[in-house]
PDB file of C-alpha atoms in Angstrom:
ATOM      1  CA  MET Y   1       0.061   0.430  -0.258  1.00 64.00           C
ATOM      2  CA  ALA Y   2       1.226   3.168  -0.618  1.00 84.00           C
ATOM      3  CA  ASN Y   3       3.034   5.402   2.820  1.00 90.00           C
ATOM      4  CA  TYR Y   4       1.015   9.015   3.443  1.00 91.00           C
ATOM      5  CA  SER Y   5       3.107  11.509   4.062  1.00 91.00           C
ATOM      6  CA  THR Y   6       1.422  14.469   7.529  1.00 89.00           C
ATOM      7  CA  ASN Y   7       0.435  16.867   4.884  1.00 89.00           C
ATOM      8  CA  GLU Y   8      -1.704  14.639   3.362  1.00 90.00           C
ATOM      9  CA  PHE Y   9      -3.750  13.274   6.452  1.00 91.00           C
ATOM     10  CA  LYS Y  10      -7.362  14.588   5.721  1.00 90.00           C
ATOM     11  CA  PRO Y  11     -10.530  13.063   7.107  1.00 90.00           C
ATOM     12  CA  GLY Y  12     -11.491   9.546   6.262  1.00 84.00           C
ATOM     13  CA  LEU Y  13      -8.311   8.345   5.006  1.00 89.00           C
ATOM     14  CA  LYS Y  14      -7.937   4.133   5.914  1.00 89.00           C
ATOM     15  CA  VAL Y  15      -4.522   4.372   7.717  1.00 91.00           C
ATOM     16  CA  MET Y  16      -2.247   1.098   9.398  1.00 91.00           C
ATOM     17  CA  LEU Y  17      -1.063   2.319  13.249  1.00 90.00           C
ATOM     18  CA  ASP Y  18       0.318  -0.162  15.454  1.00 88.00           C
ATOM     19  CA  GLY Y  19      -0.430  -2.396  13.691  1.00 87.00           C
ATOM     20  CA  ASP Y  20      -4.347  -2.176  13.424  1.00 88.00           C
ATOM     21  CA  PRO Y  21      -6.151  -0.489  10.490  1.00 90.00           C
ATOM     22  CA  CYS Y  22      -7.404   2.999  11.485  1.00 90.00           C
ATOM     23  CA  ALA Y  23      -9.681   5.921  10.322  1.00 88.00           C
ATOM     24  CA  ILE Y  24      -8.453   9.399  10.370  1.00 91.00           C
ATOM     25  CA  LEU Y  25     -11.186  11.738  12.463  1.00 91.00           C
ATOM     26  CA  GLU Y  26      -9.543  14.856  12.890  1.00 93.00           C
ATOM     27  CA  ASN Y  27      -5.942  16.481  11.203  1.00 93.00           C
ATOM     28  CA  GLU Y  28      -4.768  19.893  13.116  1.00 93.00           C
ATOM     29  CA  TYR Y  29      -1.198  21.317  11.754  1.00 91.00           C
ATOM     30  CA  VAL Y  30       0.079  23.066  14.592  1.00 90.00           C
ATOM     31  CA  LYS Y  31       3.499  25.449  14.332  1.00 90.00           C
ATOM     32  CA  PRO Y  32       4.356  26.611  17.619  1.00 90.00           C
ATOM     33  CA  GLY Y  33       6.200  29.540  17.692  1.00 89.00           C
ATOM     34  CA  LYS Y  34       9.956  28.052  18.743  1.00 88.00           C
ATOM     35  CA  GLY Y  35       9.964  24.380  17.593  1.00 88.00           C
ATOM     36  CA  GLN Y  36       8.945  21.643  14.859  1.00 90.00           C
ATOM     37  CA  ALA Y  37       5.755  21.945  13.339  1.00 91.00           C
ATOM     38  CA  PHE Y  38       3.692  18.995  14.098  1.00 93.00           C
ATOM     39  CA  ASN Y  39      -0.414  17.297  13.360  1.00 93.00           C
ATOM     40  CA  ARG Y  40      -2.262  16.388  15.825  1.00 94.00           C
ATOM     41  CA  VAL Y  41      -4.531  13.717  14.998  1.00 94.00           C
ATOM     42  CA  LYS Y  42      -7.671  11.308  16.040  1.00 95.00           C
ATOM     43  CA  VAL Y  43      -7.827   8.419  14.869  1.00 93.00           C
ATOM     44  CA  ARG Y  44     -10.572   5.257  15.421  1.00 88.00           C
ATOM     45  CA  ASN Y  45      -9.130   1.872  15.733  1.00 88.00           C
ATOM     46  CA  LEU Y  46     -11.487   0.267  12.772  1.00 85.00           C
ATOM     47  CA  LYS Y  47     -11.155  -3.498  14.361  1.00 83.00           C
ATOM     48  CA  THR Y  48     -11.882  -1.986  18.313  1.00 81.00           C
ATOM     49  CA  GLY Y  49     -13.855   1.005  17.558  1.00 80.00           C
ATOM     50  CA  ARG Y  50     -11.401   2.958  20.205  1.00 87.00           C
ATOM     51  CA  VAL Y  51     -10.238   6.328  19.106  1.00 91.00           C
ATOM     52  CA  ASN Y  52      -6.979   8.458  20.145  1.00 92.00           C
ATOM     53  CA  GLU Y  53      -5.364  11.223  19.597  1.00 94.00           C
ATOM     54  CA  ARG Y  54      -1.831  10.986  18.496  1.00 93.00           C
ATOM     55  CA  THR Y  55       0.915  13.502  17.147  1.00 93.00           C
ATOM     56  CA  PHE Y  56       3.303  13.225  14.534  1.00 92.00           C
ATOM     57  CA  LYS Y  57       6.353  15.421  13.330  1.00 92.00           C
ATOM     58  CA  SER Y  58       5.729  16.947   9.990  1.00 87.00           C
ATOM     59  CA  GLY Y  59       7.193  14.898   7.803  1.00 87.00           C
ATOM     60  CA  ASP Y  60       6.112  11.614   8.882  1.00 91.00           C
ATOM     61  CA  SER Y  61       4.327   9.082   7.015  1.00 91.00           C
ATOM     62  CA  LEU Y  62       2.186   6.156   8.125  1.00 92.00           C
ATOM     63  CA  GLU Y  63       1.161   3.460   5.196  1.00 92.00           C
ATOM     64  CA  GLY Y  64      -1.984   2.939   4.005  1.00 90.00           C
ATOM     65  CA  ALA Y  65      -4.535   0.737   5.633  1.00 88.00           C
ATOM     66  CA  ASP Y  66      -5.958  -2.353   2.810  1.00 86.00           C
ATOM     67  CA  VAL Y  67      -9.235  -1.825   3.729  1.00 87.00           C
ATOM     68  CA  MET Y  68     -12.622  -1.109   1.673  1.00 87.00           C
ATOM     69  CA  ASP Y  69     -16.239  -0.858   1.947  1.00 87.00           C
ATOM     70  CA  ARG Y  70     -18.591  -3.481  -0.273  1.00 91.00           C
ATOM     71  CA  ASP Y  71     -22.141  -3.001  -0.066  1.00 92.00           C
ATOM     72  CA  MET Y  72     -23.271  -6.099   0.651  1.00 94.00           C
ATOM     73  CA  GLU Y  73     -26.653  -7.333   0.954  1.00 94.00           C
ATOM     74  CA  TYR Y  74     -27.350  -9.663   4.582  1.00 93.00           C
ATOM     75  CA  LEU Y  75     -28.380 -13.437   3.447  1.00 93.00           C
ATOM     76  CA  TYR Y  76     -28.836 -14.796   6.738  1.00 92.00           C
ATOM     77  CA  ALA Y  77     -27.254 -15.712  10.176  1.00 90.00           C
ATOM     78  CA  ASP Y  78     -25.977 -19.555  11.371  1.00 90.00           C
ATOM     79  CA  GLY Y  79     -26.071 -18.810  15.058  1.00 85.00           C
ATOM     80  CA  GLU Y  80     -22.266 -17.900  14.568  1.00 90.00           C
ATOM     81  CA  PHE Y  81     -21.551 -15.969  11.481  1.00 92.00           C
ATOM     82  CA  TRP Y  82     -24.131 -13.730  10.033  1.00 92.00           C
ATOM     83  CA  HIS Y  83     -23.298 -13.846   5.525  1.00 94.00           C
ATOM     84  CA  PHE Y  84     -23.730 -11.104   3.231  1.00 94.00           C
ATOM     85  CA  MET Y  85     -23.254 -11.657  -0.350  1.00 94.00           C
ATOM     86  CA  ALA Y  86     -21.387  -8.717  -2.871  1.00 92.00           C
ATOM     87  CA  THR Y  87     -24.517  -6.754  -4.978  1.00 89.00           C
ATOM     88  CA  ASP Y  88     -21.512  -6.250  -8.005  1.00 87.00           C
ATOM     89  CA  GLY Y  89     -22.514  -9.317  -9.774  1.00 84.00           C
ATOM     90  CA  SER Y  90     -19.775 -11.570  -8.352  1.00 88.00           C
ATOM     91  CA  PHE Y  91     -22.313 -12.611  -5.757  1.00 87.00           C
ATOM     92  CA  GLU Y  92     -18.843 -13.532  -3.168  1.00 90.00           C
ATOM     93  CA  GLN Y  93     -20.086 -14.094   0.176  1.00 91.00           C
ATOM     94  CA  VAL Y  94     -18.164 -13.756   3.926  1.00 92.00           C
ATOM     95  CA  GLY Y  95     -19.399 -14.131   6.564  1.00 92.00           C
ATOM     96  CA  ALA Y  96     -19.159 -11.905   9.727  1.00 91.00           C
ATOM     97  CA  ASP Y  97     -18.675 -12.847  13.435  1.00 89.00           C
ATOM     98  CA  GLU Y  98     -20.014 -10.813  16.626  1.00 88.00           C
ATOM     99  CA  LYS Y  99     -17.493  -8.751  17.044  1.00 85.00           C
ATOM    100  CA  ALA Y 100     -17.877  -7.532  13.287  1.00 86.00           C
ATOM    101  CA  VAL Y 101     -21.295  -7.012  13.795  1.00 88.00           C
ATOM    102  CA  GLY Y 102     -21.830  -5.148  17.028  1.00 84.00           C
ATOM    103  CA  ASP Y 103     -24.827  -3.266  17.208  1.00 84.00           C
ATOM    104  CA  ALA Y 104     -25.882  -3.424  13.337  1.00 88.00           C
ATOM    105  CA  SER Y 105     -27.703  -7.074  14.683  1.00 88.00           C
ATOM    106  CA  ASN Y 106     -30.602  -4.551  15.656  1.00 89.00           C
ATOM    107  CA  TRP Y 107     -30.885  -4.035  12.503  1.00 91.00           C
ATOM    108  CA  LEU Y 108     -30.336  -6.563  10.285  1.00 91.00           C
ATOM    109  CA  LYS Y 109     -32.600  -7.938   7.892  1.00 91.00           C
ATOM    110  CA  GLU Y 110     -32.874 -10.216   4.977  1.00 91.00           C
ATOM    111  CA  GLN Y 111     -32.047  -8.531   1.766  1.00 90.00           C
ATOM    112  CA  VAL Y 112     -30.817  -5.480   2.434  1.00 91.00           C
ATOM    113  CA  ILE Y 113     -27.634  -3.757   1.543  1.00 93.00           C
ATOM    114  CA  TYR Y 114     -25.556  -2.842   4.491  1.00 93.00           C
ATOM    115  CA  THR Y 115     -21.237  -0.781   3.975  1.00 91.00           C
ATOM    116  CA  VAL Y 116     -19.354  -4.484   5.435  1.00 91.00           C
ATOM    117  CA  THR Y 117     -15.513  -3.097   5.739  1.00 89.00           C
ATOM    118  CA  LEU Y 118     -13.617  -5.954   4.753  1.00 91.00           C
ATOM    119  CA  PHE Y 119     -10.141  -6.119   5.960  1.00 88.00           C
ATOM    120  CA  ASN Y 120      -7.157  -8.585   3.917  1.00 85.00           C
ATOM    121  CA  GLY Y 121     -10.573  -9.674   2.621  1.00 85.00           C
ATOM    122  CA  ALA Y 122     -12.473 -10.454   6.380  1.00 88.00           C
ATOM    123  CA  PRO Y 123     -15.110  -8.443   7.702  1.00 91.00           C
ATOM    124  CA  ILE Y 124     -14.339  -6.154  10.389  1.00 89.00           C
ATOM    125  CA  ALA Y 125     -17.497  -3.977  10.601  1.00 86.00           C
ATOM    126  CA  VAL Y 126     -20.602  -3.456   9.045  1.00 89.00           C
ATOM    127  CA  THR Y 127     -22.889  -0.063   8.688  1.00 88.00           C
ATOM    128  CA  PRO Y 128     -26.205  -0.082   8.153  1.00 91.00           C
ATOM    129  CA  PRO Y 129     -28.069   2.385   5.902  1.00 92.00           C
ATOM    130  CA  ASN Y 130     -29.841   5.195   8.074  1.00 91.00           C
ATOM    131  CA  PHE Y 131     -33.192   4.168   7.468  1.00 93.00           C
ATOM    132  CA  VAL Y 132     -34.600   0.475   7.778  1.00 92.00           C
ATOM    133  CA  GLU Y 133     -38.140  -0.858   7.787  1.00 92.00           C
ATOM    134  CA  LEU Y 134     -39.281  -3.155  10.111  1.00 92.00           C
ATOM    135  CA  GLU Y 135     -42.650  -5.163  11.572  1.00 93.00           C
ATOM    136  CA  VAL Y 136     -43.717  -4.676  15.785  1.00 92.00           C
ATOM    137  CA  VAL Y 137     -43.569  -8.328  16.988  1.00 93.00           C
ATOM    138  CA  GLU Y 138     -44.788  -7.392  20.077  1.00 92.00           C
ATOM    139  CA  THR Y 139     -46.292  -4.003  22.212  1.00 89.00           C
ATOM    140  CA  ASP Y 140     -48.155  -2.961  24.764  1.00 86.00           C
ATOM    141  CA  PRO Y 141     -51.884  -2.039  23.297  1.00 83.00           C
ATOM    142  CA  GLY Y 142     -52.532   1.534  23.212  1.00 71.00           C
ATOM    143  CA  VAL Y 143     -55.507   3.307  24.979  1.00 68.00           C
ATOM    144  CA  ARG Y 144     -57.153   6.542  24.178  1.00 63.00           C
ATOM    145  CA  GLY Y 145     -57.080   9.582  26.252  1.00 62.00           C
ATOM    146  CA  ASP Y 146     -53.832   7.927  28.317  1.00 57.00           C
ATOM    147  CA  THR Y 147     -52.110  10.774  27.516  1.00 58.00           C
ATOM    148  CA  SER Y 148     -52.024  14.669  27.693  1.00 58.00           C
ATOM    149  CA  GLY Y 149     -49.790  15.346  25.250  1.00 63.00           C
ATOM    150  CA  GLY Y 150     -48.583  12.445  22.666  1.00 69.00           C
ATOM    151  CA  GLY Y 151     -46.988   9.194  25.285  1.00 78.00           C
ATOM    152  CA  THR Y 152     -44.876   6.611  23.667  1.00 84.00           C
ATOM    153  CA  LYS Y 153     -44.256   3.363  24.423  1.00 87.00           C
ATOM    154  CA  PRO Y 154     -42.368   0.016  23.824  1.00 90.00           C
ATOM    155  CA  ALA Y 155     -41.812  -1.440  20.481  1.00 92.00           C
ATOM    156  CA  LYS Y 156     -40.020  -4.985  20.091  1.00 93.00           C
ATOM    157  CA  LEU Y 157     -39.209  -5.427  16.894  1.00 93.00           C
ATOM    158  CA  VAL Y 158     -38.579  -8.102  14.540  1.00 92.00           C
ATOM    159  CA  THR Y 159     -34.632  -8.365  14.944  1.00 89.00           C
ATOM    160  CA  GLY Y 160     -35.403  -7.538  18.440  1.00 90.00           C
ATOM    161  CA  ALA Y 161     -34.185  -3.862  18.519  1.00 91.00           C
ATOM    162  CA  VAL Y 162     -37.064  -2.008  21.280  1.00 92.00           C
ATOM    163  CA  VAL Y 163     -37.628   1.032  19.493  1.00 92.00           C
ATOM    164  CA  LYS Y 164     -40.194   4.363  21.616  1.00 91.00           C
ATOM    165  CA  VAL Y 165     -43.000   4.613  20.067  1.00 90.00           C
ATOM    166  CA  PRO Y 166     -46.369   6.521  19.200  1.00 87.00           C
ATOM    167  CA  LEU Y 167     -49.472   4.968  21.284  1.00 85.00           C
ATOM    168  CA  PHE Y 168     -51.532   4.086  18.166  1.00 85.00           C
ATOM    169  CA  ILE Y 169     -48.659   1.782  16.276  1.00 87.00           C
ATOM    170  CA  ASN Y 170     -49.769  -2.094  16.785  1.00 88.00           C
ATOM    171  CA  VAL Y 171     -48.153  -5.688  16.025  1.00 90.00           C
ATOM    172  CA  GLY Y 172     -47.896  -5.901  12.752  1.00 91.00           C
ATOM    173  CA  ASP Y 173     -47.368  -2.774  11.554  1.00 91.00           C
ATOM    174  CA  VAL Y 174     -44.217  -2.025   9.976  1.00 93.00           C
ATOM    175  CA  LEU Y 175     -42.374   1.233  10.895  1.00 93.00           C
ATOM    176  CA  LYS Y 176     -39.199   3.503   9.022  1.00 93.00           C
ATOM    177  CA  VAL Y 177     -36.586   3.535  12.144  1.00 93.00           C
ATOM    178  CA  ASP Y 178     -33.422   5.580  12.477  1.00 93.00           C
ATOM    179  CA  THR Y 179     -30.421   3.320  12.884  1.00 90.00           C
ATOM    180  CA  ARG Y 180     -28.018   5.614  14.285  1.00 87.00           C
ATOM    181  CA  THR Y 181     -30.127   6.815  16.848  1.00 90.00           C
ATOM    182  CA  ALA Y 182     -32.627   3.845  17.679  1.00 88.00           C
ATOM    183  CA  ASP Y 183     -35.873   6.520  16.796  1.00 91.00           C
ATOM    184  CA  TYR Y 184     -38.742   5.686  15.166  1.00 92.00           C
ATOM    185  CA  VAL Y 185     -39.656   7.683  12.300  1.00 91.00           C
ATOM    186  CA  GLY Y 186     -42.840   7.032  10.759  1.00 88.00           C
ATOM    187  CA  ARG Y 187     -44.819   4.027   9.603  1.00 87.00           C
ATOM    188  CA  ALA Y 188     -43.564   2.613   6.179  1.00 79.00           C
TER     189      ALA Y 188
END
């Protein structure tokens, strides 16, 4: 892979740091009145999700990470792995473990396209689309006159996620949910 100098650092760039792939979140160039210039860089480890802040002397370089984001369709889960298939016509399949899927498991629905981050051909992260449509499988019935100003109740979705919804939502309704905040957006 290519090497990136400190003057090429920008948010979104993926580099190798301490043997792990990392994404640069913020890059600040600092030129003190006395001494050498340096870059204060905030990076997220793509394997662990941890955010660290590091400083690099002006002119230092880092190796680019062999990381690629691919749009893949979720197929099924077999108890140990979640299986995804490439949508580019190659029909290549990969199995992501629990560590790679993480919180995205609340939003996994068959035949929906997800962004899978691959490192050396193995998935290290799964990113759901911003909005998904899921069916309500369990919720309390809403009682008329129960609120003075539009209350909410918990609703369990088909994937197991629990979302706060308005009182008029019933079992069997299909909801549009924001996966970034786990908020109810509307009925689908």
